[in-house]
Short mmCIF file of C-alpha atoms in Angstrom, two decimals:
data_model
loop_
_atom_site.label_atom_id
_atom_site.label_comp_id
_atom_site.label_asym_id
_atom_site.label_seq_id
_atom_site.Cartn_x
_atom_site.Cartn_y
_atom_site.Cartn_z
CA UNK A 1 17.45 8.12 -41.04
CA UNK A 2 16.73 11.20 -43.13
CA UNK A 3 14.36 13.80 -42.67
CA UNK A 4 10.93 13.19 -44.52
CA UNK A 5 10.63 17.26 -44.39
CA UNK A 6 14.03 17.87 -46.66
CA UNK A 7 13.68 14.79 -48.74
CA UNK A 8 16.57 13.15 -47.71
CA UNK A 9 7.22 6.83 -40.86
CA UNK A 10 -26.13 0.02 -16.80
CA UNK A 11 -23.56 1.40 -17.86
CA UNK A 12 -20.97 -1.15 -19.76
CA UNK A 13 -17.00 -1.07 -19.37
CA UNK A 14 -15.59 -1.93 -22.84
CA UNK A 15 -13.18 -5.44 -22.62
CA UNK A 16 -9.40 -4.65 -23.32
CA UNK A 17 -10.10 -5.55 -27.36
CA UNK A 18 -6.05 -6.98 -27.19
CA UNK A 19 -7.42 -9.94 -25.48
CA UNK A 20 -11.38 -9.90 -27.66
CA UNK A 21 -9.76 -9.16 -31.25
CA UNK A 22 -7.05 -11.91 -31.90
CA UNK A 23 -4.28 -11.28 -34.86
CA UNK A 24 -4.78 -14.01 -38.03
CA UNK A 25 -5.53 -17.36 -36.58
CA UNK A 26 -3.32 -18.61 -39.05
CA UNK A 27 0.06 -17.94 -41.14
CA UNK A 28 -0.73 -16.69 -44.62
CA UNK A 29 1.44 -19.22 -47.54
CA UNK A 30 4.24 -18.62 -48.20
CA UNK A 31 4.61 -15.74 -51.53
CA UNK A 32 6.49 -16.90 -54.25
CA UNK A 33 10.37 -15.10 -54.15
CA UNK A 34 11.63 -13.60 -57.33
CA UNK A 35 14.59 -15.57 -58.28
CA UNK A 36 17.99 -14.62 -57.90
CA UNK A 37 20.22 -15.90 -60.72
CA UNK A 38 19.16 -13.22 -63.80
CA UNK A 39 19.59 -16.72 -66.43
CA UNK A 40 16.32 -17.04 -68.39
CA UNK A 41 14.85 -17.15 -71.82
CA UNK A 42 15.24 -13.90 -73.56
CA UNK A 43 12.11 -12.12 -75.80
CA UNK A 44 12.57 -9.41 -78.26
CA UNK A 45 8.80 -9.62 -79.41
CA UNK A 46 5.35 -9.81 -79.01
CA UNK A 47 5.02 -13.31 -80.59
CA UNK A 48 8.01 -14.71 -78.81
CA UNK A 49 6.38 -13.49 -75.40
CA UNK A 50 3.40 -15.08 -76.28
CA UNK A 51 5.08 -18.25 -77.17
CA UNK A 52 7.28 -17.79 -74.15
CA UNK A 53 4.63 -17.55 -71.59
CA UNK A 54 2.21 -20.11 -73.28
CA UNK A 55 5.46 -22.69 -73.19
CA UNK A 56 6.57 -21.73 -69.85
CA UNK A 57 7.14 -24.44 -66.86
CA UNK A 58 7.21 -24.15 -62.82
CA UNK A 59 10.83 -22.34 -62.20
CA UNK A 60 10.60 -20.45 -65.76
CA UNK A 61 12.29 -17.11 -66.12
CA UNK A 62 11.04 -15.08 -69.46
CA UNK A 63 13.52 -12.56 -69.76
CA UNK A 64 11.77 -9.28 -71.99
CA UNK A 65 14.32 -7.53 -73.91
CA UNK A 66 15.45 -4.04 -72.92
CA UNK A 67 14.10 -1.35 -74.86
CA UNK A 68 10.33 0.55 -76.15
CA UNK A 69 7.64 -1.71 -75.86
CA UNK A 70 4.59 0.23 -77.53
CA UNK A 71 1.04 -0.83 -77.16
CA UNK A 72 1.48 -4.38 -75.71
CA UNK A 73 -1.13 -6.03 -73.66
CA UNK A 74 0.66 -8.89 -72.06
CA UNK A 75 -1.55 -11.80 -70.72
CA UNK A 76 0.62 -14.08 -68.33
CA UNK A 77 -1.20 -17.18 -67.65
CA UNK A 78 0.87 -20.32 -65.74
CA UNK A 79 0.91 -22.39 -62.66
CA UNK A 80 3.72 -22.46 -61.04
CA UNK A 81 4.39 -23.52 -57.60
CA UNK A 82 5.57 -22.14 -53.75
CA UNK A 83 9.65 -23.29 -54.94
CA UNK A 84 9.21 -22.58 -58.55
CA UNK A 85 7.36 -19.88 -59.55
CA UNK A 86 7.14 -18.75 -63.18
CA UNK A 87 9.04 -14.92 -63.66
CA UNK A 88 8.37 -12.70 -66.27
CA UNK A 89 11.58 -10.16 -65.74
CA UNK A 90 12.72 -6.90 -67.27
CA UNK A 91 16.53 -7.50 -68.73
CA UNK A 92 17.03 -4.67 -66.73
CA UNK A 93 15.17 -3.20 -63.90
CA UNK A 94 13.01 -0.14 -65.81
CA UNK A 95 14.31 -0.76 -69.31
CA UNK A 96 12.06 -2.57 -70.31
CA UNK A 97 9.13 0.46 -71.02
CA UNK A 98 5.63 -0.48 -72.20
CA UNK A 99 4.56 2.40 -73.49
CA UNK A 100 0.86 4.13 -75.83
CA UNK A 101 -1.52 1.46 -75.26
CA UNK A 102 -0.31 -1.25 -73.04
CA UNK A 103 -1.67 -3.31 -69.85
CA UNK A 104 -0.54 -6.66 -68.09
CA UNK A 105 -3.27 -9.27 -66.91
CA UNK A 106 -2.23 -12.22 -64.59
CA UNK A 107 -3.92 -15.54 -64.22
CA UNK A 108 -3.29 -18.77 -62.49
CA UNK A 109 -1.03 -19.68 -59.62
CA UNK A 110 2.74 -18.56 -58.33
CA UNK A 111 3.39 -16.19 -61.37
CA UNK A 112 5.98 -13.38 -60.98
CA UNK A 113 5.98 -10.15 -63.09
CA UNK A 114 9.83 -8.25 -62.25
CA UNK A 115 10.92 -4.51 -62.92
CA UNK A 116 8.43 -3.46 -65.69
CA UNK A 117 8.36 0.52 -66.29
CA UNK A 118 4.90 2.03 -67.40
CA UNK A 119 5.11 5.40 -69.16
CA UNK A 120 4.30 7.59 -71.74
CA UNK A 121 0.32 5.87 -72.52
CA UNK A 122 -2.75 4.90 -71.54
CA UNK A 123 -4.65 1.54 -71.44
CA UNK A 124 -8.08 1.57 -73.21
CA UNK A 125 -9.47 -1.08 -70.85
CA UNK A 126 -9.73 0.71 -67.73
CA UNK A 127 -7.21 -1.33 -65.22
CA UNK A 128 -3.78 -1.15 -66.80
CA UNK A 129 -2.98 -4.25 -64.46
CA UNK A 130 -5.06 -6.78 -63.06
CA UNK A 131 -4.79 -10.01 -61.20
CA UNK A 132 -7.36 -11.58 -63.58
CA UNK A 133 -7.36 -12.36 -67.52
CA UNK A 134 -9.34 -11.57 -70.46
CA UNK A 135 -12.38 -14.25 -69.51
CA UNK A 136 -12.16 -12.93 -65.28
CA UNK A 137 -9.93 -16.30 -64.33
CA UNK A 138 -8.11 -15.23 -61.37
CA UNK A 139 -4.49 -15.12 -60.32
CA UNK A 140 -3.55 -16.59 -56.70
CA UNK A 141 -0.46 -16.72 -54.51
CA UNK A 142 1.14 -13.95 -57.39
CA UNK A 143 3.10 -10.77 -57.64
CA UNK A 144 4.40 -7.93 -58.94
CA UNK A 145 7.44 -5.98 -57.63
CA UNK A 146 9.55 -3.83 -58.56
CA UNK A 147 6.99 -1.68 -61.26
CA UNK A 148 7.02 1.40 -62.18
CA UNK A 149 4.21 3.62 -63.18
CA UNK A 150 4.19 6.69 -64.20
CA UNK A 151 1.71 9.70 -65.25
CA UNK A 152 0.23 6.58 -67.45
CA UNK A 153 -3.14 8.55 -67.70
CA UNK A 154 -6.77 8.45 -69.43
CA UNK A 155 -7.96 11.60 -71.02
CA UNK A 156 -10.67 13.47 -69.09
CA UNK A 157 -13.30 12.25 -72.24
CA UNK A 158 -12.00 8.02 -71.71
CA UNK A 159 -13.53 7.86 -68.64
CA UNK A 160 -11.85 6.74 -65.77
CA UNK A 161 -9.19 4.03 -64.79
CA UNK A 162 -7.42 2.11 -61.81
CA UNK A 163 -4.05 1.39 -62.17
CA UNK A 164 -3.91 -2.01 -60.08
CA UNK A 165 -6.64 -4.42 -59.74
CA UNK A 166 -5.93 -7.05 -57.16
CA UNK A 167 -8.98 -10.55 -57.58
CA UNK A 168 -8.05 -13.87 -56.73
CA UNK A 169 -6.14 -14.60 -53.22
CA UNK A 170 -2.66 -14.52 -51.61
CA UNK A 171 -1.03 -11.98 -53.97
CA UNK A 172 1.09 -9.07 -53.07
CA UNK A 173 2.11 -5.85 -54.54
CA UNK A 174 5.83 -4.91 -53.39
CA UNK A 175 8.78 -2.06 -53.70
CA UNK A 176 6.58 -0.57 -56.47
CA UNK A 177 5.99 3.30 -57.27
CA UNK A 178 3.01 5.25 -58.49
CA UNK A 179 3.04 8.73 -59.73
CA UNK A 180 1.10 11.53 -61.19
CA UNK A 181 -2.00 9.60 -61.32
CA UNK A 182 -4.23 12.44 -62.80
CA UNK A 183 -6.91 10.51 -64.56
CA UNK A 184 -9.88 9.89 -62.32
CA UNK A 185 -10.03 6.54 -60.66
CA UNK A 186 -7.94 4.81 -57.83
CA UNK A 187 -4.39 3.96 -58.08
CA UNK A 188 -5.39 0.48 -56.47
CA UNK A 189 -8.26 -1.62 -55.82
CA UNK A 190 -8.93 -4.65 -53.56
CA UNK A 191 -12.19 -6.41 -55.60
CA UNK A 192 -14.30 -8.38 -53.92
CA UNK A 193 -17.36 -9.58 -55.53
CA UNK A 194 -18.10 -12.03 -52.97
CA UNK A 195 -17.80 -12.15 -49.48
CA UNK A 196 -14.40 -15.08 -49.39
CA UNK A 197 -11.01 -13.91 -47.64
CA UNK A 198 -8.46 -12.59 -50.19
CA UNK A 199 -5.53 -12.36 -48.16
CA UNK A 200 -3.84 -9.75 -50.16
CA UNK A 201 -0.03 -7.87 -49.36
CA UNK A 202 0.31 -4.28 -50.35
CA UNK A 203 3.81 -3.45 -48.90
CA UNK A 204 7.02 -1.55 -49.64
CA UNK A 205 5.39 0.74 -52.09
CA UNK A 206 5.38 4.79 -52.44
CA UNK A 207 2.14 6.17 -53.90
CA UNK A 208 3.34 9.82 -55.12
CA UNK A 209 1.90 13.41 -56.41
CA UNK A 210 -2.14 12.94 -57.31
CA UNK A 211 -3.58 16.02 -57.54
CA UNK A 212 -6.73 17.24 -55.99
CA UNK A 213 -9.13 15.60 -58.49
CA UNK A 214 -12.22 16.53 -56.84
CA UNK A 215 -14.64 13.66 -57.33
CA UNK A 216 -15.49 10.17 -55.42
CA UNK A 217 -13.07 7.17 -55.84
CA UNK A 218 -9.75 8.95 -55.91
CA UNK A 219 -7.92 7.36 -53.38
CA UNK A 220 -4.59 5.16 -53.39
CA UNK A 221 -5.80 2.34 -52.16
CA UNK A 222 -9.72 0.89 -51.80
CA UNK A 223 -10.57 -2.02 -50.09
CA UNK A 224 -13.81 -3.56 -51.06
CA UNK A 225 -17.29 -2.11 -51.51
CA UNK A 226 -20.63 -1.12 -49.45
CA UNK A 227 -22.49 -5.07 -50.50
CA UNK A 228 -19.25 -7.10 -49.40
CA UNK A 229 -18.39 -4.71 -46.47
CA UNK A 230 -19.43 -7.28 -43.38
CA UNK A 231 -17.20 -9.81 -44.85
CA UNK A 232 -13.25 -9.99 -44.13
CA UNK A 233 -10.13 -9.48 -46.98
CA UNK A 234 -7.85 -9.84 -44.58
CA UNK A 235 -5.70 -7.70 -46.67
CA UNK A 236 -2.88 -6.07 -45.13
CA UNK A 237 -0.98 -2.74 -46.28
CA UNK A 238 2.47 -2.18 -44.60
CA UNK A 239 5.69 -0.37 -44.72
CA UNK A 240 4.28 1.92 -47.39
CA UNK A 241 4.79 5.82 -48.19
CA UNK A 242 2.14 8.05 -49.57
CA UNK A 243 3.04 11.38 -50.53
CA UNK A 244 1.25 14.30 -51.48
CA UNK A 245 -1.86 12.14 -52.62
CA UNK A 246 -4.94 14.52 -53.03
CA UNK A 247 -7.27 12.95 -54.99
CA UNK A 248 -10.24 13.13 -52.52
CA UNK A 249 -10.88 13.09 -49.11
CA UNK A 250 -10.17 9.36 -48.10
CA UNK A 251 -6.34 8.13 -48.71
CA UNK A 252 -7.11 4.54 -48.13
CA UNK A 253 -10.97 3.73 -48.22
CA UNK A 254 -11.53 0.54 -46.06
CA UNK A 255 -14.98 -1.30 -47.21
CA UNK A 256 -14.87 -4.97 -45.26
CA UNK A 257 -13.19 -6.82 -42.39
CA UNK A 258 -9.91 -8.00 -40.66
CA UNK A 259 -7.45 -5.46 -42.45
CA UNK A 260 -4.17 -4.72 -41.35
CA UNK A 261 -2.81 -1.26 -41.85
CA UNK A 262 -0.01 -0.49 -40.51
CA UNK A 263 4.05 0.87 -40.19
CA UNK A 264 3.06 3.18 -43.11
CA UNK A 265 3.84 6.96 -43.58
CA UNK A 266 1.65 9.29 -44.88
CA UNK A 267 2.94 12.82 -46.10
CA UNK A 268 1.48 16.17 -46.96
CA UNK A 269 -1.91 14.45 -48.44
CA UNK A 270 -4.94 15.50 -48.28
CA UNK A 271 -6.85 12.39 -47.34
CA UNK A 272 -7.55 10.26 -44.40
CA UNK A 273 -7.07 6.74 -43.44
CA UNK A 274 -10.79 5.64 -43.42
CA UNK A 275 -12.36 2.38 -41.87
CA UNK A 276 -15.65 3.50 -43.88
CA UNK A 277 -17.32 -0.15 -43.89
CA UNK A 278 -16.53 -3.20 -42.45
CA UNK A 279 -14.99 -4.20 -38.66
CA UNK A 280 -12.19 -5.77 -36.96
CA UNK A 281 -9.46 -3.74 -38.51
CA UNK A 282 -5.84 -2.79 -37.17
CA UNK A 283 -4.81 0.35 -37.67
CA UNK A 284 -1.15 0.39 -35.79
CA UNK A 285 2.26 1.96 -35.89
CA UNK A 286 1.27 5.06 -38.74
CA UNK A 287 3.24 8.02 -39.08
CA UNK A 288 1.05 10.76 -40.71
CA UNK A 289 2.92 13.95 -41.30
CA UNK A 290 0.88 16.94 -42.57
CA UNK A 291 3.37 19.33 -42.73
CA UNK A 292 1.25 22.18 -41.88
CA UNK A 293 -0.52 21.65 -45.16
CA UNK A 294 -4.33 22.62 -45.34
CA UNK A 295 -6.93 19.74 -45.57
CA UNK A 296 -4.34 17.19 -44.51
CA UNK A 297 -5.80 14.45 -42.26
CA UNK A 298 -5.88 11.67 -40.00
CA UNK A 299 -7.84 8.33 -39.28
CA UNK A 300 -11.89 8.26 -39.69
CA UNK A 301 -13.26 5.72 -37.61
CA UNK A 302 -16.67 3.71 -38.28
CA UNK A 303 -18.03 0.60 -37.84
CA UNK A 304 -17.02 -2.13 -34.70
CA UNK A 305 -14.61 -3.90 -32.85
CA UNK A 306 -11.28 -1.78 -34.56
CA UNK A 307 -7.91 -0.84 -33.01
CA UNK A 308 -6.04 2.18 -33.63
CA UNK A 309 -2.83 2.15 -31.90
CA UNK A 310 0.83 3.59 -31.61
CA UNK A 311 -0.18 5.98 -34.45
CA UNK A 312 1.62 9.63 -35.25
CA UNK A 313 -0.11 12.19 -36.42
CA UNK A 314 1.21 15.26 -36.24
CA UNK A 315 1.23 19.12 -38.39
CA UNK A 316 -2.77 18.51 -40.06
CA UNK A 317 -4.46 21.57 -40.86
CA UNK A 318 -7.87 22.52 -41.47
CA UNK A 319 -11.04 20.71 -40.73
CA UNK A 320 -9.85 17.05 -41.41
CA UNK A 321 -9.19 15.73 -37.75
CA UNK A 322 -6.31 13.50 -36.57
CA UNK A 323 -8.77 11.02 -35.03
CA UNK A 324 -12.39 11.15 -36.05
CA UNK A 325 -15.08 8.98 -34.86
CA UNK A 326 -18.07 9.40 -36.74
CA UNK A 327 -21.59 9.68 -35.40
CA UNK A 328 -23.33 6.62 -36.86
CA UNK A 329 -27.09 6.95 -38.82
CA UNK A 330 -30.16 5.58 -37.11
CA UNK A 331 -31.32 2.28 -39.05
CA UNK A 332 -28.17 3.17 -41.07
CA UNK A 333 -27.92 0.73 -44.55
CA UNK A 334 -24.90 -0.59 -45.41
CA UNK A 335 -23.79 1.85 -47.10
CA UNK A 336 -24.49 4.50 -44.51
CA UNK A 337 -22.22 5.05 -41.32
CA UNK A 338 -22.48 2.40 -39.06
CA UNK A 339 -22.42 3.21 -34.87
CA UNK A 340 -19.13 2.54 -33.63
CA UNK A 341 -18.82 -0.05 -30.84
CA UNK A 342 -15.78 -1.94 -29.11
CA UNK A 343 -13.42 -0.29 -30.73
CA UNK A 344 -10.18 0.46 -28.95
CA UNK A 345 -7.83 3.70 -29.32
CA UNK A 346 -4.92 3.25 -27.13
CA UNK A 347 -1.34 5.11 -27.07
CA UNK A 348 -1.55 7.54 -30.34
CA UNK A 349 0.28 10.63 -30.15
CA UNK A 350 -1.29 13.71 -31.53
CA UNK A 351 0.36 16.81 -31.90
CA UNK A 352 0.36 20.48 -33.45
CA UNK A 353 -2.97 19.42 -35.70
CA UNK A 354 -5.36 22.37 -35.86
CA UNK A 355 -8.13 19.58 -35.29
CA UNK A 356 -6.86 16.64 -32.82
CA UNK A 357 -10.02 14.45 -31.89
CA UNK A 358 -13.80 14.52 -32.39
CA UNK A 359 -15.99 12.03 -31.02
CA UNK A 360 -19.83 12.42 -32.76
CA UNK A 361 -18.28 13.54 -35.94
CA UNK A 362 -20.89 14.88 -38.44
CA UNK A 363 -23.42 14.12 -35.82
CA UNK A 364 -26.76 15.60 -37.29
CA UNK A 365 -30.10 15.37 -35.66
CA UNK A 366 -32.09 16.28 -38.74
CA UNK A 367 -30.76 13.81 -40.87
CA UNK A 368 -30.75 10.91 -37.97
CA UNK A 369 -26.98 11.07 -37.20
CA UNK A 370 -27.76 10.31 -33.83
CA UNK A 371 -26.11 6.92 -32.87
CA UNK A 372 -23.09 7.94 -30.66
CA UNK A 373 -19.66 6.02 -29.51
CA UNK A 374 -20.61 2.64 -27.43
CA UNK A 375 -18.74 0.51 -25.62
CA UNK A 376 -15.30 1.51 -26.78
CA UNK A 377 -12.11 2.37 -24.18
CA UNK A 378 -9.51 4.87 -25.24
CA UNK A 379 -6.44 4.93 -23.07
CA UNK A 380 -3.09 5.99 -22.99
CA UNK A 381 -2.92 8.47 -25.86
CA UNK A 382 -1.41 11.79 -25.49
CA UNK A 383 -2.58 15.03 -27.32
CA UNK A 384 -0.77 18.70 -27.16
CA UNK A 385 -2.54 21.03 -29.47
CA UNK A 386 -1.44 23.95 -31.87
CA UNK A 387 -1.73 26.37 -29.68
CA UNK A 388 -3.71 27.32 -26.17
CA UNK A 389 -6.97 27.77 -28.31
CA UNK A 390 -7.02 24.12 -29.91
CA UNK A 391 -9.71 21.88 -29.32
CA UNK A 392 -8.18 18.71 -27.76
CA UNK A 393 -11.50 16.58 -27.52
CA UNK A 394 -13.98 17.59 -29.54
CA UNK A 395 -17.47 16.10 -28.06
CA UNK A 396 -20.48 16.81 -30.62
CA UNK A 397 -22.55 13.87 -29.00
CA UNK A 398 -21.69 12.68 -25.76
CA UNK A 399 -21.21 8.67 -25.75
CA UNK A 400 -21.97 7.38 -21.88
CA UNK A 401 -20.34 4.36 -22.92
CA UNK A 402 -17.34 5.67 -23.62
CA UNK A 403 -14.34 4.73 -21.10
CA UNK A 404 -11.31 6.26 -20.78
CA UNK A 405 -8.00 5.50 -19.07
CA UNK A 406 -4.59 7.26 -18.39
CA UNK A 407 -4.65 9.66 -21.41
CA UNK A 408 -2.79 12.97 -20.96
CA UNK A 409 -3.93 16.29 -22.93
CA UNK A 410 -2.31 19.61 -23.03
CA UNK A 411 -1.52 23.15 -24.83
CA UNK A 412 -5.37 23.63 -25.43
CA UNK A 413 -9.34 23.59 -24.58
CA UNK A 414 -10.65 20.15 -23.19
CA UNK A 415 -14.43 19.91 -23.73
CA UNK A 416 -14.52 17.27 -21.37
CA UNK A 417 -15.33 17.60 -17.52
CA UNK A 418 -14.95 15.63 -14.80
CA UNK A 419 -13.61 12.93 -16.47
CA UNK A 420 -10.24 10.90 -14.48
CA UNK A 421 -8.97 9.01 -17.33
CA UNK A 422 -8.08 12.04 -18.50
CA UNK A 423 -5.69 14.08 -17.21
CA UNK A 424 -4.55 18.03 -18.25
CA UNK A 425 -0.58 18.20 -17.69
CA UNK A 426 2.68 18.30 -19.81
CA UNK A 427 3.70 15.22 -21.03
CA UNK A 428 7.78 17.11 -21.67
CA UNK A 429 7.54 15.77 -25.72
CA UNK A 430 10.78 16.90 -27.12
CA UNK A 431 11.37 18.32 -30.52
CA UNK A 432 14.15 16.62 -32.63
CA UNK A 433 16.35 17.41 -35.51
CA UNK A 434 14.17 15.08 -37.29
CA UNK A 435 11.32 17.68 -37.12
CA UNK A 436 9.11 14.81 -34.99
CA UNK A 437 8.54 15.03 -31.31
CA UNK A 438 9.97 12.78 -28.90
CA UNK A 439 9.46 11.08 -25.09
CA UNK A 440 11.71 11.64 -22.48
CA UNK A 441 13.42 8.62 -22.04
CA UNK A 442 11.59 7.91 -18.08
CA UNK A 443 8.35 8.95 -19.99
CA UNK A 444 5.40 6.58 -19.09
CA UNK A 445 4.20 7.15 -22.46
CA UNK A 446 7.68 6.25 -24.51
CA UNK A 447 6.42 3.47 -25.88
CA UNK A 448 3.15 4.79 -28.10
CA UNK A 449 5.60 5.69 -30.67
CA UNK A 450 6.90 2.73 -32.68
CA UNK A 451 9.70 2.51 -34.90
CA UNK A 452 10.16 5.87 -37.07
CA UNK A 453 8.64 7.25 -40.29
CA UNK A 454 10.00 5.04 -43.48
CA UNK A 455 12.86 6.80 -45.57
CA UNK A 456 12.46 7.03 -49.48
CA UNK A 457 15.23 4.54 -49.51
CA UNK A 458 13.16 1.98 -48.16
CA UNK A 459 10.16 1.59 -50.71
CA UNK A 460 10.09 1.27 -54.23
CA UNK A 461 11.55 -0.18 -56.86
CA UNK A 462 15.33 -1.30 -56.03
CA UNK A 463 16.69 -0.11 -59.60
CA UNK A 464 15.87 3.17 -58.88
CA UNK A 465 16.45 6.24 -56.51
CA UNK A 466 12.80 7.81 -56.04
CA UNK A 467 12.94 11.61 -56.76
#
């Protein structure tokens, strides 16, 4: 594994939530494969694509001719099926260019779009690729993989635009890379106009180099919105890297229930994981890697019944904590910040962040920020601070519901007193050549850090070497 660095992953006791949150009662279908044998009907225009795709049968591979293709908006509609889905597949993996004013909706069932490359334009609608078509009919059980885009960018006066739209149900987004988003807007958006399960796979992907953009809705990824937020997606984002995204304050903004993010690692951005809205989400297994870079940050914690687990954060600087659980509003709408409750933070490991842990974030009397921590258990974590002067726990409103069990702090100032479940001593983490810290191998606490941070190698597109 290469080195992320040089560029070579009465008072109540709160239940253990591992036993009161189960995982997905059931398996998710089955995502349609992209088919191995590169035979298929070959396009060289816009009329035989159409002709292609409006002709095309379960099992179909369209084949689209390598080479420029300027201001095409392709509309794929088809039902395929679980065995035979319905391709549409670059000759060769980022030849095939769609370039000035292009864009790519998807509609129907099993349909399979294969090593597109997006560069060099901008789509007039908005969403340069959605899982819906011109009259809002929805794609299920779909997917793209294997896409590039790139710097494909609005002007500051055409408003703003999100790169991938996910509607419908069951579809994924895989091995994919976005870069240089600069336009405002998100790179990727999880729709939900209603409050149904959508089931959705983001995995495999690296989100690269968005600039500090300095205005709401400029994340990489957004889950949902405020009037939806009580509902569940079940949409889960895995094995992804996101580097040097800056675009606002919240990397991924979670707005509704029962999402899965985890195994991902986060690099030199300036934006949190944030469980905003919604409950019952998994937040397990992160890497985040600040690389001593200002404004860099960690996981933002509202709402109930969440578990943040075997996460890494280590090198954020500035005011951005590692783990922040906000202070939720009295009477708070929906679009407010709702008091956390059950939630479960058990065997992170924080380390050199100038801000580790706050519990009462932005707590605010005057403004009726005054609904602390309840019923929630953190155990097991460890935290070792920047230096002798770093605030460990931060405690700006004291939660007597709060438990706390076998957690180990050290190299800085606890604000906490008298508390047993927490314990001041060294817990012997090990530097590596890796530039990550490491348990002793008779360590207690060796198992809180899972697997190791993804190499470039491992996302994107598999026709190309990520720079």
């Amino acid at each position: 594994m290469s080195n992320l660095y040089s560029c070579s992953k009465d008072k109540v006791t709160p239940p253990d939530k591992e036993q009161v949150l189960p995982e997905k009662e059931k398996e998710d279908p089955p995502l349609p494969d992209v088919p191995d044998e590169p035979e298929g009907l070959l396009v060289s225009t816009e009329e035989e694509l159409k002709t292609a795709i409006a002709q095309a049968a379960p099992g179909d591979l369209i084949l689209m001719q390598d080479g420029n293709w300027k201001d095409l908006n392709i509309i794929f509609k088809g039902t395929g099926t679980p065995e035979k889905p319905i391709t549409l597949r670059a000759q060769t993996g980022g030849q095939v260019v769609l370039s000035g004013n292009s864009s790519l909706r998807m509609s129907g069932e099993y349909l399979v779009v294969d090593g597109l490359h997006f560069k060099d334009g901008e789509t007039s609608l908005g969403y340069l690729i959605q899982f819906r078509d011109e009259k809002h009919q929805h794609a299920h059980h779909s997917r793209i993989t294997n896409i590039v885009v790139s710097e494909f960018n609005r002007t500051v006066d055409d408003g703003s635009d999100v790169w991938v739209n996910l509607f419908g149900t069951y579809n994924r987004v895989d091995h994919c890379y976005f870069h240089g988003k600069t336009s405002s807007g998100r790179i990727m958006t999880v729709w939900r106009s209603t409050d149904a399960d959508d089931h959705h796979q983001i995995d495999h992907n690296h989100f690269k180099d968005v600039p500090v953009l300095g205005q709401n809705g400029a994340e990489a990824i957004g889950i949902g919105a405020s009037n939806t937020s009580l509902s569940d997606s079940y949409t889960t984002i895995e094995y992804n890297i996101f580097e040097n995204c800056n675009g606002e304050g919240e990397l991924l903004s979670i707005k509704s229930g029962q999402n899965t993010i985890r195994y991902n690692t986060v690099i030199e951005s300036q934006g949190s994981i944030s469980l905003r809205h919604g409950n019952n989400n998994r937040v397990e297994g992160n890497f985040i890697l600040g690389g001593q870079v200002r404004l860099t940050g960690g996981i933002r914690i509202m709402g109930e019944g969440h578990i943040i687990k075997n996460n890494y954060i280590q090198g954020l600087r500035g005011t951005r904590a590692a783990l922040s659980l906000i202070e939720g509003l009295e009477d708070s709408p929906l679009h407010g910040y709702l008091q956390i409750k059950n939630v479960l933070i058990a065997g992170n490991t924080l380390v050199d962040n100038e801000v580790n842990m706050v519990i009462g974030d932005l707590y605010n009397v005057t403004s009726g920020q005054i609904m602390p921590v309840i019923y929630s258990l953190m155990k097991n974590n460890v935290i070792v601070g920047m230096n002798t002067m770093s605030n460990l726990i931060r405690v700006l409103d004291e939660s007597t519901d709060m438990a706390y069990e076998d957690n180990v702090v050290h190299h800085g100032v606890l604000n906490i007193t008298d508390e047993p479940g927490i314990r001041v001593e060294d817990p012997h983490l090990q530097i590596g050549a890796d530039g990550l810290y490491h348990y002793e191998e008779d360590s207690p606490f060796k198992e809180n850090i899972v697997g190791q941070p993804l190499d470039r190698s491992e996302v994107g597109p598999d026709w190309m070497n990520t720079p």
